[in-house]
Amino acid sequence: MDPSTREVETKEIDIKSVSSSQGHSQRYPQNEPYMHKVGIPPKQNLFKEFKTTVKETFLADDPLRHFKNQTRSRKFILGIQAIFPILEWGKDYNFTKFRGDLIAGLTIASLCIPQDIGYAKLANLDPQYGLYSSFVPPLVYAFMGSSRDIAIGPVAVVSLLLGTLLQNEIDYKTNMAEYRRLAFTATFFAGITQAALGIFRLGFLIDFLSHAAVVGFMAGAAITITLQQLKGFLGISNFTKKSDIVSVMNSVVKSAHHGWNWQTIVIGASFLGFLLFAKYIGKKNKKFFWVPAIAPLISVVLSTFFVYITRADKEGVQIVKHIEKGINPSSVNQIYFRGDYLLKGVKIGVVAGMVALTEAAAIGRTFASMKDYQLDGNKEMVALGAMNIVGSMTSCYVATGSFSRSAVNYMAGCQTAVSNIVMSCVVFLTLEFITPLFKYTPNAILAAIIISAVLGLIDIEAVCLIWKIDKFDFVACMGAFFGVVFASVEIGLLIAVSISFAKILLQVTRPRTALLGKVPRTTVYRNIQQYPNAAKVPGVLIVRVDSAIYFSNSNYIRERILRWLTDEEEQNKAVNEQKVEYLIVEMSPVTDIDTSGIHALEDLHKSLEKRGVQLVLANPGPVVIDKLHASHFANIIGEDKIFLTVADAVSSCSPKPVEEV
């Protein structure tokens, strides 16, 4: 358009605006405020609206923005970098960063090796499978992951969950080969689940497990894991297969007279005290973060040497015995792709994969916010899925981000995911050369290492904060906790998910509504419970609906508004005040409305007409006002009953200002 033409049009618009305002001033005396009408948005193209909705649901972060206005070759390079982020940040990698990653990698390796041996026992697998899971998965993640701080490997909660679910299907003591095959199958489908969520951009599904439920589940799992370690800590041979606290304590008490081994208890208690003291030093002074990191390895070396020279294993001290030497053997031909165990593997894999994903997502977000960088959640899911798929084919079980190791990795000064590569290399050397030295490692020391590690999962401060903030969240937290402790891990997880969904349903089906009053010396209308000095308007009832109006809550909202009206009329009648003539519904928080919502408003309008009360709407949003006009409801109540603000609606309905009344 020519600039001069645009200038002429602008002047014409200005003249029209002035003339319309002059015309308006003729219609309205100067002492009456000008009332703006609610704007009706232009009609949207149906396909364009659908496309926008889908994009906001699945592509909210606009992942393809980097590919815009790029050449074909550049798009190919960006595509490869999107799959393998190491190719992007690797260009700027230097010796300074490597030095930080080397120190961090060596530090977390010293922590992970004894932990992996113990966690494998939690999953009812031989010790080498824990080490396998800290060799291949971290390598895959280093190339595909976008987090700089996550340390990959087996974790206590997932190991326990996997072991419990697998044990329900196959007894590992009588049929270890089939048990192991089912473990690899579950790991494969855990990876498929994680990768699929990332590829199809469904990461928001894991957010349905609330933070409160996760806190309770983790604390319950920590108690359960600790109880499970009493077998190794006390030297008990015959121990219950159940994980609930009643069964475990019953088993411990029954074996007290003849099943406990005092040498084992001395070893376990001594080194548990040493590990807890090391953790205390690390917390007291951040400079000594390496003390709790290397303490488990020191404990393993000292306890192994002590058992070897004293031959305490001859006195009933249970030891690790043989650990298979060499790196991961292929397990591709051991995964079930048909038969009865296929569906069982899928079921266990989906559950374990989702729990592992939730833990990794929480860890990744925590450290990304601490270092102030963006983490692509969907890329993370693809990376975690890919590493578990590859891991299932190389004799690994489900691996994910470990909070304790990631914290050590962060404090050790890691710069990139190369720290995972360094850790993996150390595990490789351990598998090739050092595993025979673990033969005399007592089980009690592994139990002590696991107990000291999982105690950090019990977050008392978080539980207290949840109680202060939201009592329903506290119920979810405690439900998950007691479900894990008194029933089983899967029951606790089911309770956590159920309560989280119950909270969502409750908030959707029973949204909040509030009575509004005018804040003195303003034109602002607010909740009278929050602002007790806010004045009600005689003859006018103002109700705010704090939710979208859908089929799930429309009847409740209509009934709740009528109940507000009934209560108000009874109060007015008791003190001989003016009868309610207008009911104003403040619709600012109403983001959307469906057909059922429109019908509920129509029914509300009919009910109010019978009572001699007029329905007035204030500030409906663009989506709502569009649907009100499309359904002709705006014509039913009259467009002169729809206002931009509550103040406009009140000034139109009430003959006198509130202050005068």
Coordinates of C-alpha atoms in Angstrom, one line a residue, residues 111 270-299 408 411 449 452:
L111 CA 30.1 -44.3 43.6
S270 CA 30.4 -50.3 61.2
F271 CA 30.5 -49.4 57.6
L272 CA 26.9 -47.9 57.6
G273 CA 28.1 -45.6 60.4
F274 CA 31.1 -44.7 58.2
L275 CA 29.0 -44.0 55.2
L276 CA 26.5 -41.8 57.1
F277 CA 29.4 -39.9 58.7
A278 CA 30.9 -39.3 55.2
K279 CA 27.5 -38.0 53.9
Y280 CA 27.3 -35.7 56.9
I281 CA 30.8 -34.3 56.1
G282 CA 29.7 -33.8 52.5
K283 CA 26.5 -31.9 53.5
K284 CA 28.3 -29.8 56.1
N285 CA 31.0 -28.5 53.7
K286 CA 30.3 -28.6 49.9
K287 CA 34.1 -28.6 49.3
F288 CA 34.1 -32.2 50.6
F289 CA 31.5 -33.5 48.2
W290 CA 34.0 -36.2 47.1
V291 CA 34.0 -37.8 50.6
P292 CA 30.5 -39.3 50.4
A293 CA 31.2 -40.1 46.7
I294 CA 34.3 -42.3 47.3
A295 CA 33.2 -43.6 50.7
P296 CA 31.2 -46.6 49.2
L297 CA 34.2 -47.7 47.2
I298 CA 36.5 -47.4 50.2
S299 CA 34.0 -49.4 52.2
V408 CA 27.8 -35.8 42.8
M411 CA 29.1 -30.8 42.5
I449 CA 25.7 -48.8 50.7
S452 CA 22.8 -44.9 53.0

